[in-house]
Structure formats: C-alpha cells, structure tokens
mmCIF file of C-alpha atoms and ligand atoms in Angstrom:
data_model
loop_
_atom_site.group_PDB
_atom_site.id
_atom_site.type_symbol
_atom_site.label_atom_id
_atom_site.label_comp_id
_atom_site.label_asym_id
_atom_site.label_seq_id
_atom_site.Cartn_x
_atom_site.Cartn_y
_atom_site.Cartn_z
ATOM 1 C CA UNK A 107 -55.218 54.519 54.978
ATOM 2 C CA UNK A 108 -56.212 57.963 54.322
ATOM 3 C CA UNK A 109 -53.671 60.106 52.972
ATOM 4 C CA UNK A 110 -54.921 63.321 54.730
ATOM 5 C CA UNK A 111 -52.517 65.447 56.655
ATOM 6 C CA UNK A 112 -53.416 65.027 60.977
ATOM 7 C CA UNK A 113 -54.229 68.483 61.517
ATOM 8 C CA UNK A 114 -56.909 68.647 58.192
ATOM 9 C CA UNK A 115 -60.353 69.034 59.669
ATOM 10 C CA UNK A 116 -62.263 65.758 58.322
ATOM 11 C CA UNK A 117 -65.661 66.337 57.002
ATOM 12 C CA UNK A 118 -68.458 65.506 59.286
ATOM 13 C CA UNK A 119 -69.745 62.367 58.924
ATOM 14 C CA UNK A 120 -73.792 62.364 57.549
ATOM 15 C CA UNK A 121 -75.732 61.163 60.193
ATOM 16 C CA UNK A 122 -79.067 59.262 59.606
ATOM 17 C CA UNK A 123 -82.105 61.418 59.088
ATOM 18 C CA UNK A 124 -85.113 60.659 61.431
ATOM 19 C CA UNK A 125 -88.053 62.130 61.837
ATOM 20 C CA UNK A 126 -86.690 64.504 64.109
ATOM 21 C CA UNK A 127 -84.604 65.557 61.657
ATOM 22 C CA UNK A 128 -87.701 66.858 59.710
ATOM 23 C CA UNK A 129 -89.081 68.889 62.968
ATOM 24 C CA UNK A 130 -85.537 70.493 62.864
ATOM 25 C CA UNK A 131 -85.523 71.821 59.771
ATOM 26 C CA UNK A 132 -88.869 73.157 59.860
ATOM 27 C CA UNK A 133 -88.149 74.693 63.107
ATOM 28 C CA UNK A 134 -84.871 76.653 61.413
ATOM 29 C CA UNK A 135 -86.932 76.971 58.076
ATOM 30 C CA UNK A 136 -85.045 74.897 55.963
ATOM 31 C CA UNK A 137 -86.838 73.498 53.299
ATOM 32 C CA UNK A 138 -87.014 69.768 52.842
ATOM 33 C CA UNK A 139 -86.185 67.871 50.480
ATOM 34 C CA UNK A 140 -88.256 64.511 49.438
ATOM 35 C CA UNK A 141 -88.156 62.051 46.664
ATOM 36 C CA UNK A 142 -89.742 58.713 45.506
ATOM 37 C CA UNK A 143 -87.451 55.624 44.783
ATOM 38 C CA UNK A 144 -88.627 51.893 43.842
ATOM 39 C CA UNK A 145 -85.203 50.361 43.541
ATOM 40 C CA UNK A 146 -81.632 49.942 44.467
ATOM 41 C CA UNK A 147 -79.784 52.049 42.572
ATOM 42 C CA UNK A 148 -82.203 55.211 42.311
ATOM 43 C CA UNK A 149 -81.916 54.896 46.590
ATOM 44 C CA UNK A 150 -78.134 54.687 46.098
ATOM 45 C CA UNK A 151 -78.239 58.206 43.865
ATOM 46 C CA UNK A 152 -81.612 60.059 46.155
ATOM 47 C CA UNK A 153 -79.172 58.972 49.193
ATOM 48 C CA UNK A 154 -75.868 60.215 47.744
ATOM 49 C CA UNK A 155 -77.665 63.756 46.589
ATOM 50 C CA UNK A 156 -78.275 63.796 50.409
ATOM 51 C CA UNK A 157 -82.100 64.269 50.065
ATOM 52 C CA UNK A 158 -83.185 64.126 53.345
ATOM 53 C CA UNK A 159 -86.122 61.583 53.301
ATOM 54 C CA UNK A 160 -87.075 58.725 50.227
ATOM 55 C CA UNK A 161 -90.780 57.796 49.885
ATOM 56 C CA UNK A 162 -91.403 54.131 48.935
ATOM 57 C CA UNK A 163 -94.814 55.807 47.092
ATOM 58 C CA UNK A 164 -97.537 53.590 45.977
ATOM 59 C CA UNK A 165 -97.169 55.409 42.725
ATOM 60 C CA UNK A 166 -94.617 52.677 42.180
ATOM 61 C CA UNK A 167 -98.193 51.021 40.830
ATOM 62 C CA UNK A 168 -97.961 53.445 37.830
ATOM 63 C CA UNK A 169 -94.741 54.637 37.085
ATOM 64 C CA UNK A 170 -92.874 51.011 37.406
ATOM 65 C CA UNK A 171 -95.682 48.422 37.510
ATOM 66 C CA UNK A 172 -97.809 49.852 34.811
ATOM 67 C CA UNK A 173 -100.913 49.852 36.444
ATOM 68 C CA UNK A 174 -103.237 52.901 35.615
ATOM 69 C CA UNK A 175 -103.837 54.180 39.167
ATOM 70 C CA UNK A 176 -102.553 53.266 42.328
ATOM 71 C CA UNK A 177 -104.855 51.450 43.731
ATOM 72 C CA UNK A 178 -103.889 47.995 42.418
ATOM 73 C CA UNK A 179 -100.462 47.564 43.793
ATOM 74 C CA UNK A 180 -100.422 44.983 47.110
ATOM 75 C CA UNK A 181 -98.775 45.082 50.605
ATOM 76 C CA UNK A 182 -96.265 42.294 49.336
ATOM 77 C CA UNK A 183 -95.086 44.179 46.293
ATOM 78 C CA UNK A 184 -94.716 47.759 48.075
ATOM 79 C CA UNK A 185 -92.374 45.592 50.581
ATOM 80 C CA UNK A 186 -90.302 43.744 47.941
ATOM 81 C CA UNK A 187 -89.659 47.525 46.546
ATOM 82 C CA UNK A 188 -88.955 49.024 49.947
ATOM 83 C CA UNK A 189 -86.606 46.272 50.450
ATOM 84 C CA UNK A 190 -84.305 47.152 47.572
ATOM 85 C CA UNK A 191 -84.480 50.945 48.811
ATOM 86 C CA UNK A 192 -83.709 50.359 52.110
ATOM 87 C CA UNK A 193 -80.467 48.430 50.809
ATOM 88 C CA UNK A 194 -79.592 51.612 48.798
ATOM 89 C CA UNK A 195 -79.565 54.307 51.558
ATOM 90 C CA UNK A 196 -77.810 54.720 54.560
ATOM 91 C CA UNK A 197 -78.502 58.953 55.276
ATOM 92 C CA UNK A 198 -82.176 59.418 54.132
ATOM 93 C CA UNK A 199 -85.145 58.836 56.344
ATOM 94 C CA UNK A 200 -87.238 56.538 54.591
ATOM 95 C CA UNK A 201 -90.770 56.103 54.381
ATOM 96 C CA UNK A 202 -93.103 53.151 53.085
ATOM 97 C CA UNK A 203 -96.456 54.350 51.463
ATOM 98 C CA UNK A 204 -99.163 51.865 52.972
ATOM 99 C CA UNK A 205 -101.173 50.284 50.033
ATOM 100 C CA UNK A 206 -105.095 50.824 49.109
ATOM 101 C CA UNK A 207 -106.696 48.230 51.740
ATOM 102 C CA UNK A 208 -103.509 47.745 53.807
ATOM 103 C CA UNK A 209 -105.060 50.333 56.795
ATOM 104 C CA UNK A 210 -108.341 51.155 55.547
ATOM 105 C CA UNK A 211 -110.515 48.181 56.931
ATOM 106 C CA UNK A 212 -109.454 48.359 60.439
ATOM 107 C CA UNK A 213 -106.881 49.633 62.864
ATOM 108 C CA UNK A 214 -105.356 46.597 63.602
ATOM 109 C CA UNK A 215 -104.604 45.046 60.430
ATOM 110 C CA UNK A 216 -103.271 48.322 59.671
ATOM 111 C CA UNK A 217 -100.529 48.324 62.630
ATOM 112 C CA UNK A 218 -99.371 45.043 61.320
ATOM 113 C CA UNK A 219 -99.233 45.840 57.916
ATOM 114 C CA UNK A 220 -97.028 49.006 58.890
ATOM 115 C CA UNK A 221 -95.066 47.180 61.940
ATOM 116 C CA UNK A 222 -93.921 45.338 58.164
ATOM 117 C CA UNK A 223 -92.617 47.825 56.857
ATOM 118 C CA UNK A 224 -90.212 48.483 59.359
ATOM 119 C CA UNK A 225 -89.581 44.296 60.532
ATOM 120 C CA UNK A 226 -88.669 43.545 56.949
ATOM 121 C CA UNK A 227 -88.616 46.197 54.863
ATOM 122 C CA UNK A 228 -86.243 48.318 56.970
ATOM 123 C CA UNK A 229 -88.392 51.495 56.426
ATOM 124 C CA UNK A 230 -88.034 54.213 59.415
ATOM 125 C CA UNK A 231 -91.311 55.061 58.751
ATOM 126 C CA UNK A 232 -95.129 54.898 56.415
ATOM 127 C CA UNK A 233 -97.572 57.181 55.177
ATOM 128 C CA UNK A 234 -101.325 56.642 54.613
ATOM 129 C CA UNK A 235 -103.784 59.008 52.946
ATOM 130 C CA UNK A 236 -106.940 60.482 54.347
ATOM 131 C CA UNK A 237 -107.764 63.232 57.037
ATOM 132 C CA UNK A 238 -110.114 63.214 59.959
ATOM 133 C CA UNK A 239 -111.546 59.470 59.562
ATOM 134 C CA UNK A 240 -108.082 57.735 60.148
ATOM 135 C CA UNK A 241 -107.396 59.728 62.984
ATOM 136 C CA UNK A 242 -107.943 56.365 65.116
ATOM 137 C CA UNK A 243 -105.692 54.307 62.269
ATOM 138 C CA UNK A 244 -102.815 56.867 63.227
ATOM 139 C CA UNK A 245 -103.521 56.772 67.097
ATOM 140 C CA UNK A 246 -103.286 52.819 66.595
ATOM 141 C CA UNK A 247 -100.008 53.117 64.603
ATOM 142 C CA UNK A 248 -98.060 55.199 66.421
ATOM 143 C CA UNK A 249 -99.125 54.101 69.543
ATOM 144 C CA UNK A 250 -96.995 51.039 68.126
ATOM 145 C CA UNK A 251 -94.178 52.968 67.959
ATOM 146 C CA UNK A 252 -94.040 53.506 64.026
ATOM 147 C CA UNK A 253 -93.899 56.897 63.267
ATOM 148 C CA UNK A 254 -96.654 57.812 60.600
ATOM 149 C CA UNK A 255 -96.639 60.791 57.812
ATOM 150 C CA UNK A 256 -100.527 62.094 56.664
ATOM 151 C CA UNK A 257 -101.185 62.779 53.347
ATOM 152 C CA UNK A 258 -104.295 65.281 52.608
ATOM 153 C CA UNK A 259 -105.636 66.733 49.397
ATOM 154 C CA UNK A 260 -105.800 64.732 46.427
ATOM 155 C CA UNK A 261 -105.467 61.226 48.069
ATOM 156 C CA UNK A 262 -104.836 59.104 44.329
ATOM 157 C CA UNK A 263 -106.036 56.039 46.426
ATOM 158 C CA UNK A 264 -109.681 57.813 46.831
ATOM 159 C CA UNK A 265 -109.495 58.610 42.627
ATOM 160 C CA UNK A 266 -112.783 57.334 42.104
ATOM 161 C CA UNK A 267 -114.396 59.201 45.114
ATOM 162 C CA UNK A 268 -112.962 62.424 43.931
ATOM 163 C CA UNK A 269 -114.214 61.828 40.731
ATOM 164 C CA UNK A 270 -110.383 61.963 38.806
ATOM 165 C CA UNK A 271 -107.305 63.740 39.536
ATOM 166 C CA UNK A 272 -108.446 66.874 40.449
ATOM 167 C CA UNK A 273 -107.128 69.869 42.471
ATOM 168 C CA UNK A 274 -108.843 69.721 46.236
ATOM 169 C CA UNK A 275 -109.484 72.395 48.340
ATOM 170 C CA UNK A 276 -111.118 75.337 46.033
ATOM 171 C CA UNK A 277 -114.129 76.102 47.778
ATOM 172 C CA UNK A 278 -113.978 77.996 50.806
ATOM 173 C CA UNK A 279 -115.724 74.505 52.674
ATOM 174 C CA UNK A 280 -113.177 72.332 51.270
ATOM 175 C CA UNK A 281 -110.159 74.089 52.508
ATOM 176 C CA UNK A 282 -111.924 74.407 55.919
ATOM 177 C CA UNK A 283 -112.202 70.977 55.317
ATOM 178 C CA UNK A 284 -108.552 70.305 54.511
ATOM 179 C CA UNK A 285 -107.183 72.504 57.295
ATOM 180 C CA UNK A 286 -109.380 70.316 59.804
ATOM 181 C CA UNK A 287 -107.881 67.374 58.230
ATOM 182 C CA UNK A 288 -104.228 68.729 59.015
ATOM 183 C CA UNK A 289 -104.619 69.580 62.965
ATOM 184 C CA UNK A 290 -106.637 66.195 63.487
ATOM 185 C CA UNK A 291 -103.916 64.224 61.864
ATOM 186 C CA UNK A 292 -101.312 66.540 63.986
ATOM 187 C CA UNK A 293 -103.119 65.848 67.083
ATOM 188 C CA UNK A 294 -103.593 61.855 66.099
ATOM 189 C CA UNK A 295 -99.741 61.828 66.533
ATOM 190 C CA UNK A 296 -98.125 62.609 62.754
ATOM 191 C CA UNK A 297 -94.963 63.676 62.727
ATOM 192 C CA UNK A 298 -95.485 65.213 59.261
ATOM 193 C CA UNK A 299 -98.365 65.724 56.752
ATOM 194 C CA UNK A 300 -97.718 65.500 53.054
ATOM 195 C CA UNK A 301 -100.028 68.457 51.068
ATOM 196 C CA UNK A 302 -100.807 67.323 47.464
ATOM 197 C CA UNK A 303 -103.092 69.243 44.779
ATOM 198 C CA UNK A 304 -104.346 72.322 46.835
ATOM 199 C CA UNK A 305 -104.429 76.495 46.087
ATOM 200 C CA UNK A 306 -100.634 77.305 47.219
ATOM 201 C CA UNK A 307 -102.380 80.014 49.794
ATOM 202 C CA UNK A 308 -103.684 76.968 51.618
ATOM 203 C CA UNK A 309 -100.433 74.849 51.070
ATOM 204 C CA UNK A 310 -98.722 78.404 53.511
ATOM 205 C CA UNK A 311 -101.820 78.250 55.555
ATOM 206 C CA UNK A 312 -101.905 74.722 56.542
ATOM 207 C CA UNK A 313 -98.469 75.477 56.919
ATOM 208 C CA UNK A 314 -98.169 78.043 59.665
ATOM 209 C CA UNK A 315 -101.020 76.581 61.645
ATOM 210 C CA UNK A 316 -99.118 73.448 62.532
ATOM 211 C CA UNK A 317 -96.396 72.573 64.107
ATOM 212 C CA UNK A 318 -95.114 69.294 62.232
ATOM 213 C CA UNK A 319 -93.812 69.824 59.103
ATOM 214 C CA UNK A 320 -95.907 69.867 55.554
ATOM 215 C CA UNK A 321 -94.476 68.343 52.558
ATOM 216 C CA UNK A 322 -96.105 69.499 49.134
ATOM 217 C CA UNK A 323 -96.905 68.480 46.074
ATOM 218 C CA UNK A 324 -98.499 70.756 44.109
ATOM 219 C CA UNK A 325 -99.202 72.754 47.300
ATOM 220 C CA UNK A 326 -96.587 75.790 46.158
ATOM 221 C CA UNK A 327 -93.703 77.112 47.638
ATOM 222 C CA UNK A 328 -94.959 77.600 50.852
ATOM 223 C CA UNK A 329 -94.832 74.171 52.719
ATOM 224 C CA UNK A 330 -91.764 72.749 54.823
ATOM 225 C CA UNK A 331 -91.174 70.849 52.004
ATOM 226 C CA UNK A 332 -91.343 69.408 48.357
ATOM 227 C CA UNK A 333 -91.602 65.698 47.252
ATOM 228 C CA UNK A 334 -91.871 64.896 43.450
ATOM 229 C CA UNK A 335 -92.332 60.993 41.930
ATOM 230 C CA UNK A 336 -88.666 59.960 40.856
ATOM 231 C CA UNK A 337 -89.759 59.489 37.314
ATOM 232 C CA UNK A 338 -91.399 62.868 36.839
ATOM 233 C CA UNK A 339 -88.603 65.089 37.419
ATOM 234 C CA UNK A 340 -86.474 62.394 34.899
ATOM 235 C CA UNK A 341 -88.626 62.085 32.417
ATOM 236 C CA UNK A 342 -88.899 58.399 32.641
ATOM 237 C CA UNK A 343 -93.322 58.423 32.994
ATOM 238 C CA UNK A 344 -95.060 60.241 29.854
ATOM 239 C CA UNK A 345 -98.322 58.828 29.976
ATOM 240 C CA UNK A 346 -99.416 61.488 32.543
ATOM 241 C CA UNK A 347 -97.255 64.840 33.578
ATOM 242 C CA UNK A 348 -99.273 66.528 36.405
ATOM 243 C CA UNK A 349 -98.904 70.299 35.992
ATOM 244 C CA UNK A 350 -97.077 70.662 39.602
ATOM 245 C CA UNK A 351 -94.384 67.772 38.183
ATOM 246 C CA UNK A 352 -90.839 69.775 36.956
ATOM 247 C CA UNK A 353 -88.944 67.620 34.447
ATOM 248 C CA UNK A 354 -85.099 68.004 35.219
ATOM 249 C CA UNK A 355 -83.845 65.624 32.776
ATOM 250 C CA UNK A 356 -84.716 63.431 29.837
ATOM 251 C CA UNK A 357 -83.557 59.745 30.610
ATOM 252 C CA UNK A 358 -86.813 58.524 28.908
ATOM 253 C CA UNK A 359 -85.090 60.221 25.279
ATOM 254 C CA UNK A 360 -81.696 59.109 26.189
ATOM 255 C CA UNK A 361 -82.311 55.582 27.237
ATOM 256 C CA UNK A 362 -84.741 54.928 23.766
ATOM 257 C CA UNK A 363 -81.188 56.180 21.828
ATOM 258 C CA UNK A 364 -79.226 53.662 23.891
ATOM 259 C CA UNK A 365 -81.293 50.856 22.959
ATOM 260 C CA UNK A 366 -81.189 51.850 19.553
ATOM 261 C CA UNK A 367 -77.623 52.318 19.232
ATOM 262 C CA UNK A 368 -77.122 49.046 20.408
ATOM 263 C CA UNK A 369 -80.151 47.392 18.234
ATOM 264 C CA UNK A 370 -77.982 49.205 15.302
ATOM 265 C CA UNK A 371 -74.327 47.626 15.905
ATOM 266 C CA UNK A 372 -75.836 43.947 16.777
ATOM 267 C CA UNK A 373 -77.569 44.223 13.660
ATOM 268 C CA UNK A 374 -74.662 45.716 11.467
ATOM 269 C CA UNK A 375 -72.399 42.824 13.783
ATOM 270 C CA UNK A 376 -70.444 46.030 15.065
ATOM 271 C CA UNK A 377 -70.908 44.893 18.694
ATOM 272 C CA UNK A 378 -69.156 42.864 19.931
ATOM 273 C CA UNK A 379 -65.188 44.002 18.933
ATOM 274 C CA UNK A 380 -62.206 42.177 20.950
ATOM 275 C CA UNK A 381 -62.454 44.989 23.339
ATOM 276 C CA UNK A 382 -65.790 43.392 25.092
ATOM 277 C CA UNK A 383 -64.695 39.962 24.543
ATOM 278 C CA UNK A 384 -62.306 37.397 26.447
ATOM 279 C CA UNK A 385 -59.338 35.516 24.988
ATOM 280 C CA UNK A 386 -58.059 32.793 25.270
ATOM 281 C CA UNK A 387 -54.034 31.508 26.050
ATOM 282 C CA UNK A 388 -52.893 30.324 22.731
ATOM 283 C CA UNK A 389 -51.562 26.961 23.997
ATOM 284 C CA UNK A 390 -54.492 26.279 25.508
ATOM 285 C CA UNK A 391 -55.996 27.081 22.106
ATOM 286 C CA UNK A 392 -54.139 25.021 20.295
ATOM 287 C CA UNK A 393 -54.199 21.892 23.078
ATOM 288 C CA UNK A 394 -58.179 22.383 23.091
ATOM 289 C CA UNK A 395 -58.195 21.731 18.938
ATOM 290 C CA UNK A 396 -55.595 19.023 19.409
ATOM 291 C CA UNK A 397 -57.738 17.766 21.573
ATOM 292 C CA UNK A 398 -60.475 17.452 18.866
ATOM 293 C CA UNK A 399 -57.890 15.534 16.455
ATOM 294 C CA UNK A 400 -58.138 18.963 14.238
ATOM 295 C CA UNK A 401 -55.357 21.296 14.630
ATOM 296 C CA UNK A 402 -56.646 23.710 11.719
ATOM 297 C CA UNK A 403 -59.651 24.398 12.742
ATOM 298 C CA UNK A 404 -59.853 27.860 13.943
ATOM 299 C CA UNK A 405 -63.221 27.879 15.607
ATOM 300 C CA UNK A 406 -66.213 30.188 14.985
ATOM 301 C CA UNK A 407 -64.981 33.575 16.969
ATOM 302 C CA UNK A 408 -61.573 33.378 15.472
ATOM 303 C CA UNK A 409 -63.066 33.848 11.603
ATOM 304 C CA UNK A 410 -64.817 36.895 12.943
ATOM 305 C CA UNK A 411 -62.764 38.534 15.268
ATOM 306 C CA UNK A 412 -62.300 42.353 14.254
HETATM 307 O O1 KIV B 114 -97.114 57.498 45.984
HETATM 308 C C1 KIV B 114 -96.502 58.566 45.922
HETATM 309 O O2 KIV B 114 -95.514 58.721 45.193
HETATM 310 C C2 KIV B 114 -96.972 59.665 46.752
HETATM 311 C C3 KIV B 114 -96.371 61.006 46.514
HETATM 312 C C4 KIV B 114 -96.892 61.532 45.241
HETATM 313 C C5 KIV B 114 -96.588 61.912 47.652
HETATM 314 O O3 KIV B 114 -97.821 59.481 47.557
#
C-alpha cells in the first residue's frame, strides 16, 4: 500500500518507447539515447537508466561470443540473446540486429527471419546494414509490418568489401554516395537510419536532409542520436577500442580484482567463514551422529569452522 499522502502528485508512469517515440524526439531535438545489450541483466540496468531504445547488435559476435568480426554469429544465437533482453526491459524500444545472411539472399527469407524477431524474440523492431541495394529488403519488411532501422557507413558485416574497419565517406563521391544511401532507405520505409564511421559534417548533413531520425556512431555530435556497444563504454572489450568508443567505466579492471580476491581467500581457506555458511539445529546434530552409532564424531565442517 503506498504510504504517499492523496493529494502528492505521483510520478508519471514511463510509457513504452516505440518508434514513434524516436520521430518525437527528433522533431523537439532531443537527442537520443541508444545502447547495445546481450543479456538479462545489462537490459534490466540500459532499461532502468531509461535509455530510450536497446540494440540486440550483431557485435554480440565479438564482444560476448569471441568471434573476430561479426559476421559469424547465426539467426538462432542473435534470437536466444534478444530473448534474454527482451525479458529485461519493459520502457526501451528494442531492436534486433539481423545477422550476415539472414536478409541478404532474398527478400523473403529476410521478412521471416525479422517477423522472428518480433514472434519470439519479443523485439519491437530490427536493423540491417546496407544503403540503396536493400531498398527492396526494407520495402518487403515493412510492408510486413516490422518496423526496420538502416544502418549506412561502415557496415562491419561488409568488412572484407571495405577492405577493414575503415572510416566511409571521405571522398566527395562517397558521401554523395552515403547521402543517397540515407533518402533511399528513408523513402524504402525506415523509420530511422543508424550513421557509423563518417566525417561528423556528413553525420549533420545526412542529418538535416531527412526526416527520420539518424543515430551515430562515430558520426559526431550532430545526428538525432548516439549508440555505443555496451562493452565499450565499460571497459569490458580490449581487444579493439574504436576511436569514436568513450570508456565510462572500468568493469574489465574491477571484475579481474574480484576474481582474484576470491582465488586469494579459497586458497588461504579464508572463504568460506560461518557468515556464508548454513547451520545446522544441534539436536538434529547430535540425532544425525547417533544415528551413525558415533556420538563424538564432530564431522568435517565442525573441525574447521572459524
Ligand atoms: O552490432 C552493433 O552493435 C551495431 C552498432 C555498433 C550500431 O550495429
């Protein structure tokens, strides 16, 4: 029963975000906030910050699965991740990153893989990479009702095509490239286009000539937007920091010292004291060595007990 008094204004309960939520705040110029999660209880914390949409990425191939790029990680293992996510957050509009080959070989297969992502993954929503030449995969999609969020730039699923991570969109033909790639996707139907690895100039550009919002990555300050992988802003990844990637905390440093504290007291035999383990009543104590015919023994636990 809540203890507040009647007249107390209660707070506003958080709605769930949709996509429409995303076309608001780009129409009132809020920025938006975006985050990757793989897992229950990182949803539970993106959700309870209140960031307003969680990408399932496909980076989940790296940065959990160990993979070196992103292409390796299957349609079956980006849904058993989304899964857990989607159990985590109730406020966030989340969005499942469809896997290299899950929409690339043809238009159908890739509506079915996405209508999964929503049947049993609970996703609101997915996101494919590439520009002008899936402009028929995102007709297809949405015209299923499953809203779909572009992804331009540096597409990691196209690595070897691009010849390695690099920054797209330097050349003048490139960006005129890019910026076709953004109002073809916008026209396909997108309801958002994420920006990653291009000049910030272009990131603003793109920007203000559409109407659906742009969420960056390394695209600078002037997109709708930001979205960072979970484990680069907590230090939890160190095998590759791109330069656009802020680090906000070191749980990589502080989980190795965790594990090494507790390596340290099993090995001294300073864990565990009574105060992590159970007792026992002493009658039953006593009736459970009476029942071996030994009333002194004291058993193994007793002799070490601290
Ligand atoms: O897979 C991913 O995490 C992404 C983001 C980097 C945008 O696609």
């Amino acid at each position: 029963m809540s203890t507040r008094p009647e007249s107390e204004p209660q707070p506003a309960p958080r709605p769930k975000n949709t996509v429409l939520t995303l076309g608001e705040k780009r129409r009132r110029s809020e920025p938006i906030t975006m985050l990757t999660a793989y897992d229950y209880p990182t949803s539970r914390a993106v959700d309870a910050a209140g960031i307003d949409a969680i990408l399932v990425g496909d980076s989940l191939a790296m940065v959990v699965l160990g993979h070196p790029n992103t292409l390796s990680v299957t349609m079956d293992e980006m849904l058993h991740h989304a899964k857990a996510v989607s159990r985590g957050s109730q406020h966030a509009l989340l969005i499942g990153d469809m896997p290299f080959m899950s929409y690339q070989a043809d238009p159908a297969e890739a509506v079915r893989n996405a209508g999964r992502f929503l049947q049993e993954a609970g996703m609101d929503a997915v996101k494919l990479e590439g520009g002008t030449p899936y402009v028929d995969t995102v007709r297809a999609i949405t015209r299923a009702g499953i809203p779909v969020q572009g992804h331009i730039g540096l597409t990691p699923q196209s690595v070897n095509a691009l010849g390695g991570w690099r920054v797209q969109g330097r050349t003048a033909e490139a960006a005129r490239a890019l910026l076709d790639d953004a109002l073809a996707l916008e026209e396909a139907g997108c309801f958002s286009i994420v920006l990653e690895s291009l000049p910030y100039r272009l990131g603003s550009y793109i920007t203000e000539r559409i109407s659906i919002p742009t969420i960056g990555i390394g695209a600078g300050p002037g997109t709708s937007g930001q979205v960072l992988v979970i484990h680069d802003i907590l230090g939890l990844y160190d095998k590759f920091t791109p330069k656009f990637a802020k680090r906000y905390a070191d749980l990589g440093q502080a989980e190795s010292a965790a594990i090494e504290a507790y390596r340290d007291e099993v090995a001294a035999a300073l864990f565990p004291t009574r105060e992590h383990s159970y007792a026992i009543p002493e009658e039953q104590w006593n009736a459970f060595l009476a029942s071996l015919g030994n009333t002194r023994l004291t058993g193994p636990s007793e002799g070490k007990a601290r």
